[in-house]
mmCIF file with all atom_site columns, C-alpha atoms in Angstrom:
data_model
loop_
_atom_site.group_PDB
_atom_site.id
_atom_site.type_symbol
_atom_site.label_atom_id
_atom_site.label_alt_id
_atom_site.label_comp_id
_atom_site.label_asym_id
_atom_site.label_entity_id
_atom_site.label_seq_id
_atom_site.pdbx_PDB_ins_code
_atom_site.Cartn_x
_atom_site.Cartn_y
_atom_site.Cartn_z
_atom_site.occupancy
_atom_site.B_iso_or_equiv
_atom_site.pdbx_formal_charge
_atom_site.auth_seq_id
_atom_site.auth_comp_id
_atom_site.auth_asym_id
_atom_site.auth_atom_id
_atom_site.pdbx_PDB_model_num
ATOM 1   C CA . UNK A 1 1   ? -9.264  -7.993  10.717  1.00 0.00 ? 238 UNK A CA 1
ATOM 2   C CA . UNK A 1 2   ? -12.164 -7.581  8.246   1.00 0.00 ? 239 UNK A CA 1
ATOM 3   C CA . UNK A 1 3   ? -11.825 -3.996  8.289   1.00 0.00 ? 240 UNK A CA 1
ATOM 4   C CA . UNK A 1 4   ? -8.088  -3.909  7.575   1.00 0.00 ? 241 UNK A CA 1
ATOM 5   C CA . UNK A 1 5   ? -8.675  -6.150  4.534   1.00 0.00 ? 242 UNK A CA 1
ATOM 6   C CA . UNK A 1 6   ? -11.206 -3.568  3.200   1.00 0.00 ? 243 UNK A CA 1
ATOM 7   C CA . UNK A 1 7   ? -8.712  -0.914  3.634   1.00 0.00 ? 244 UNK A CA 1
ATOM 8   C CA . UNK A 1 8   ? -5.994  -2.674  1.770   1.00 0.00 ? 245 UNK A CA 1
ATOM 9   C CA . UNK A 1 9   ? -8.584  -3.480  -0.910  1.00 0.00 ? 246 UNK A CA 1
ATOM 10  C CA . UNK A 1 10  ? -9.668  0.017   -1.174  1.00 0.00 ? 247 UNK A CA 1
ATOM 11  C CA . UNK A 1 11  ? -5.641  0.913   -1.500  1.00 0.00 ? 248 UNK A CA 1
ATOM 12  C CA . UNK A 1 12  ? -5.314  -1.667  -4.048  1.00 0.00 ? 249 UNK A CA 1
ATOM 13  C CA . UNK A 1 13  ? -8.192  -0.070  -6.253  1.00 0.00 ? 250 UNK A CA 1
ATOM 14  C CA . UNK A 1 14  ? -6.519  3.248   -5.833  1.00 0.00 ? 251 UNK A CA 1
ATOM 15  C CA . UNK A 1 15  ? -3.079  2.018   -6.970  1.00 0.00 ? 252 UNK A CA 1
ATOM 16  C CA . UNK A 1 16  ? -4.831  0.561   -10.160 1.00 0.00 ? 253 UNK A CA 1
ATOM 17  C CA . UNK A 1 17  ? -6.602  3.757   -10.594 1.00 0.00 ? 254 UNK A CA 1
ATOM 18  C CA . UNK A 1 18  ? -3.318  5.702   -10.521 1.00 0.00 ? 255 UNK A CA 1
ATOM 19  C CA . UNK A 1 19  ? -1.388  3.229   -12.769 1.00 0.00 ? 256 UNK A CA 1
ATOM 20  C CA . UNK A 1 20  ? -4.384  3.267   -15.202 1.00 0.00 ? 257 UNK A CA 1
ATOM 21  C CA . UNK A 1 21  ? -5.011  6.755   -15.007 1.00 0.00 ? 258 UNK A CA 1
ATOM 22  C CA . UNK A 1 22  ? -1.512  7.685   -15.472 1.00 0.00 ? 259 UNK A CA 1
ATOM 23  C CA . UNK A 1 23  ? -1.653  5.318   -18.608 1.00 0.00 ? 260 UNK A CA 1
ATOM 24  C CA . UNK A 1 24  ? -4.859  7.135   -20.064 1.00 0.00 ? 261 UNK A CA 1
ATOM 25  C CA . UNK A 1 25  ? -3.942  10.720  -19.574 1.00 0.00 ? 262 UNK A CA 1
ATOM 26  C CA . UNK A 1 26  ? -1.274  10.274  -22.220 1.00 0.00 ? 263 UNK A CA 1
ATOM 27  C CA . UNK A 1 27  ? -3.496  8.778   -24.800 1.00 0.00 ? 264 UNK A CA 1
ATOM 28  C CA . UNK A 1 28  ? -3.316  12.143  -26.934 1.00 0.00 ? 265 UNK A CA 1
ATOM 29  C CA . UNK A 1 29  ? 0.300   12.640  -26.306 1.00 0.00 ? 266 UNK A CA 1
ATOM 30  C CA . UNK A 1 30  ? 2.789   12.378  -29.035 1.00 0.00 ? 267 UNK A CA 1
ATOM 31  C CA . UNK A 1 31  ? 5.599   11.103  -26.958 1.00 0.00 ? 268 UNK A CA 1
ATOM 32  C CA . UNK A 1 32  ? 4.388   9.198   -23.800 1.00 0.00 ? 269 UNK A CA 1
ATOM 33  C CA . UNK A 1 33  ? 6.230   8.638   -20.805 1.00 0.00 ? 270 UNK A CA 1
ATOM 34  C CA . UNK A 1 34  ? 6.069   6.771   -17.515 1.00 0.00 ? 271 UNK A CA 1
ATOM 35  C CA . UNK A 1 35  ? 4.677   9.246   -15.237 1.00 0.00 ? 272 UNK A CA 1
ATOM 36  C CA . UNK A 1 36  ? 4.675   9.441   -11.496 1.00 0.00 ? 273 UNK A CA 1
ATOM 37  C CA . UNK A 1 37  ? 1.055   8.053   -11.141 1.00 0.00 ? 274 UNK A CA 1
ATOM 38  C CA . UNK A 1 38  ? 2.034   4.974   -13.028 1.00 0.00 ? 275 UNK A CA 1
ATOM 39  C CA . UNK A 1 39  ? 5.303   4.537   -10.749 1.00 0.00 ? 276 UNK A CA 1
ATOM 40  C CA . UNK A 1 40  ? 3.227   4.937   -7.518  1.00 0.00 ? 277 UNK A CA 1
ATOM 41  C CA . UNK A 1 41  ? 0.357   3.075   -8.735  1.00 0.00 ? 278 UNK A CA 1
ATOM 42  C CA . UNK A 1 42  ? 2.334   0.109   -9.834  1.00 0.00 ? 279 UNK A CA 1
ATOM 43  C CA . UNK A 1 43  ? 4.162   0.078   -6.440  1.00 0.00 ? 280 UNK A CA 1
ATOM 44  C CA . UNK A 1 44  ? 0.739   0.407   -4.519  1.00 0.00 ? 281 UNK A CA 1
ATOM 45  C CA . UNK A 1 45  ? -0.897  -2.395  -6.703  1.00 0.00 ? 282 UNK A CA 1
ATOM 46  C CA . UNK A 1 46  ? 2.188   -4.827  -5.978  1.00 0.00 ? 283 UNK A CA 1
ATOM 47  C CA . UNK A 1 47  ? 2.544   -4.172  -2.322  1.00 0.00 ? 284 UNK A CA 1
ATOM 48  C CA . UNK A 1 48  ? -1.283  -4.173  -1.640  1.00 0.00 ? 285 UNK A CA 1
ATOM 49  C CA . UNK A 1 49  ? -1.949  -7.272  -3.743  1.00 0.00 ? 286 UNK A CA 1
ATOM 50  C CA . UNK A 1 50  ? 0.650   -9.227  -1.692  1.00 0.00 ? 287 UNK A CA 1
ATOM 51  C CA . UNK A 1 51  ? -1.123  -7.942  1.498   1.00 0.00 ? 288 UNK A CA 1
ATOM 52  C CA . UNK A 1 52  ? -4.524  -9.178  -0.039  1.00 0.00 ? 289 UNK A CA 1
ATOM 53  C CA . UNK A 1 53  ? -3.125  -12.558 -0.562  1.00 0.00 ? 290 UNK A CA 1
ATOM 54  C CA . UNK A 1 54  ? -1.633  -12.778 2.960   1.00 0.00 ? 291 UNK A CA 1
ATOM 55  C CA . UNK A 1 55  ? -5.386  -11.758 4.346   1.00 0.00 ? 292 UNK A CA 1
ATOM 56  C CA . UNK A 1 56  ? -6.796  -14.561 1.867   1.00 0.00 ? 293 UNK A CA 1
ATOM 57  C CA . UNK A 1 57  ? -4.451  -17.197 3.133   1.00 0.00 ? 294 UNK A CA 1
ATOM 58  C CA . UNK A 1 58  ? -5.258  -16.599 6.713   1.00 0.00 ? 295 UNK A CA 1
ATOM 59  C CA . UNK A 1 59  ? -9.155  -16.595 5.992   1.00 0.00 ? 296 UNK A CA 1
ATOM 60  C CA . UNK A 1 60  ? -11.043 -19.701 5.847   1.00 0.00 ? 297 UNK A CA 1
ATOM 61  C CA . UNK A 1 61  ? -11.814 -19.781 1.973   1.00 0.00 ? 298 UNK A CA 1
ATOM 62  C CA . UNK A 1 62  ? -9.273  -21.591 -0.225  1.00 0.00 ? 299 UNK A CA 1
ATOM 63  C CA . UNK A 1 63  ? -7.042  -19.591 -2.330  1.00 0.00 ? 300 UNK A CA 1
ATOM 64  C CA . UNK A 1 64  ? -6.748  -20.050 -5.979  1.00 0.00 ? 301 UNK A CA 1
ATOM 65  C CA . UNK A 1 65  ? -2.863  -19.993 -6.267  1.00 0.00 ? 302 UNK A CA 1
ATOM 66  C CA . UNK A 1 66  ? -2.747  -20.427 -9.901  1.00 0.00 ? 303 UNK A CA 1
ATOM 67  C CA . UNK A 1 67  ? -4.743  -17.114 -10.487 1.00 0.00 ? 304 UNK A CA 1
ATOM 68  C CA . UNK A 1 68  ? -2.531  -15.467 -7.617  1.00 0.00 ? 305 UNK A CA 1
ATOM 69  C CA . UNK A 1 69  ? 0.571   -16.434 -9.288  1.00 0.00 ? 306 UNK A CA 1
ATOM 70  C CA . UNK A 1 70  ? -0.309  -15.275 -12.724 1.00 0.00 ? 307 UNK A CA 1
ATOM 71  C CA . UNK A 1 71  ? -1.564  -11.744 -11.400 1.00 0.00 ? 308 UNK A CA 1
ATOM 72  C CA . UNK A 1 72  ? 1.807   -11.462 -9.437  1.00 0.00 ? 309 UNK A CA 1
ATOM 73  C CA . UNK A 1 73  ? 3.967   -12.297 -12.517 1.00 0.00 ? 310 UNK A CA 1
ATOM 74  C CA . UNK A 1 74  ? 1.800   -9.746  -14.473 1.00 0.00 ? 311 UNK A CA 1
ATOM 75  C CA . UNK A 1 75  ? 2.207   -7.177  -11.504 1.00 0.00 ? 312 UNK A CA 1
ATOM 76  C CA . UNK A 1 76  ? 5.927   -7.764  -11.316 1.00 0.00 ? 313 UNK A CA 1
ATOM 77  C CA . UNK A 1 77  ? 6.474   -7.203  -15.193 1.00 0.00 ? 314 UNK A CA 1
ATOM 78  C CA . UNK A 1 78  ? 4.238   -4.089  -14.864 1.00 0.00 ? 315 UNK A CA 1
ATOM 79  C CA . UNK A 1 79  ? 6.378   -2.772  -11.911 1.00 0.00 ? 316 UNK A CA 1
ATOM 80  C CA . UNK A 1 80  ? 9.733   -3.551  -13.525 1.00 0.00 ? 317 UNK A CA 1
ATOM 81  C CA . UNK A 1 81  ? 8.887   -2.104  -16.792 1.00 0.00 ? 318 UNK A CA 1
ATOM 82  C CA . UNK A 1 82  ? 7.588   1.054   -15.132 1.00 0.00 ? 319 UNK A CA 1
ATOM 83  C CA . UNK A 1 83  ? 10.718  1.278   -12.921 1.00 0.00 ? 320 UNK A CA 1
ATOM 84  C CA . UNK A 1 84  ? 13.029  0.746   -15.565 1.00 0.00 ? 321 UNK A CA 1
ATOM 85  C CA . UNK A 1 85  ? 11.471  3.208   -18.168 1.00 0.00 ? 322 UNK A CA 1
ATOM 86  C CA . UNK A 1 86  ? 10.830  5.923   -15.635 1.00 0.00 ? 323 UNK A CA 1
ATOM 87  C CA . UNK A 1 87  ? 14.177  7.556   -16.159 1.00 0.00 ? 324 UNK A CA 1
ATOM 88  C CA . UNK A 1 88  ? 13.401  8.175   -19.928 1.00 0.00 ? 325 UNK A CA 1
ATOM 89  C CA . UNK A 1 89  ? 11.658  11.279  -20.946 1.00 0.00 ? 326 UNK A CA 1
ATOM 90  C CA . UNK A 1 90  ? 9.632   9.337   -23.638 1.00 0.00 ? 327 UNK A CA 1
ATOM 91  C CA . UNK A 1 91  ? 8.978   5.689   -24.252 1.00 0.00 ? 328 UNK A CA 1
ATOM 92  C CA . UNK A 1 92  ? 7.848   4.008   -27.286 1.00 0.00 ? 329 UNK A CA 1
ATOM 93  C CA . UNK A 1 93  ? 4.150   3.855   -28.096 1.00 0.00 ? 330 UNK A CA 1
ATOM 94  C CA . UNK A 1 94  ? 4.429   0.115   -28.124 1.00 0.00 ? 331 UNK A CA 1
ATOM 95  C CA . UNK A 1 95  ? 5.623   -0.067  -24.632 1.00 0.00 ? 332 UNK A CA 1
ATOM 96  C CA . UNK A 1 96  ? 3.034   2.378   -23.581 1.00 0.00 ? 333 UNK A CA 1
ATOM 97  C CA . UNK A 1 97  ? 0.302   0.368   -25.145 1.00 0.00 ? 334 UNK A CA 1
ATOM 98  C CA . UNK A 1 98  ? 1.856   -2.936  -23.529 1.00 0.00 ? 335 UNK A CA 1
ATOM 99  C CA . UNK A 1 99  ? 1.695   -1.345  -19.924 1.00 0.00 ? 336 UNK A CA 1
ATOM 100 C CA . UNK A 1 100 ? -1.906  -0.496  -20.538 1.00 0.00 ? 337 UNK A CA 1
ATOM 101 C CA . UNK A 1 101 ? -2.733  -4.058  -21.982 1.00 0.00 ? 338 UNK A CA 1
ATOM 102 C CA . UNK A 1 102 ? -0.978  -5.746  -18.909 1.00 0.00 ? 339 UNK A CA 1
ATOM 103 C CA . UNK A 1 103 ? -2.809  -3.507  -16.473 1.00 0.00 ? 340 UNK A CA 1
ATOM 104 C CA . UNK A 1 104 ? -6.131  -4.089  -17.862 1.00 0.00 ? 341 UNK A CA 1
ATOM 105 C CA . UNK A 1 105 ? -5.432  -7.910  -18.197 1.00 0.00 ? 342 UNK A CA 1
ATOM 106 C CA . UNK A 1 106 ? -4.578  -8.105  -14.609 1.00 0.00 ? 343 UNK A CA 1
ATOM 107 C CA . UNK A 1 107 ? -7.884  -6.342  -13.497 1.00 0.00 ? 344 UNK A CA 1
ATOM 108 C CA . UNK A 1 108 ? -9.750  -8.514  -15.863 1.00 0.00 ? 345 UNK A CA 1
ATOM 109 C CA . UNK A 1 109 ? -8.059  -11.688 -14.159 1.00 0.00 ? 346 UNK A CA 1
ATOM 110 C CA . UNK A 1 110 ? -9.129  -10.316 -10.806 1.00 0.00 ? 347 UNK A CA 1
ATOM 111 C CA . UNK A 1 111 ? -13.074 -9.728  -11.988 1.00 0.00 ? 348 UNK A CA 1
ATOM 112 C CA . UNK A 1 112 ? -13.569 -12.516 -14.566 1.00 0.00 ? 349 UNK A CA 1
ATOM 113 C CA . UNK A 1 113 ? -11.569 -15.372 -13.057 1.00 0.00 ? 350 UNK A CA 1
ATOM 114 C CA . UNK A 1 114 ? -13.684 -16.969 -10.256 1.00 0.00 ? 351 UNK A CA 1
#
């Protein structure tokens, strides 16, 4: 089971890299968009994040439900914003920045909140 958990964690990190990479490649774009990397990265992060929580619940260590709840809400907001704005050819620069900020905030919570 530990190997499965590590594989899911790897997929979770790949999802983050896809979402954040899709955000970063548009820094010099005049009109940013929600690209396929951001869409698939947000889905991957959401699904693998839930799977990681399941693994944590089964394990012997206690789970910080407040942290998990906040991260889940952030992941859902990111995914909803990405899905709803994927159909547009461009998005406002403020929305693009918000997606990047929420993505970094979600990662920071994972790393800094022990």
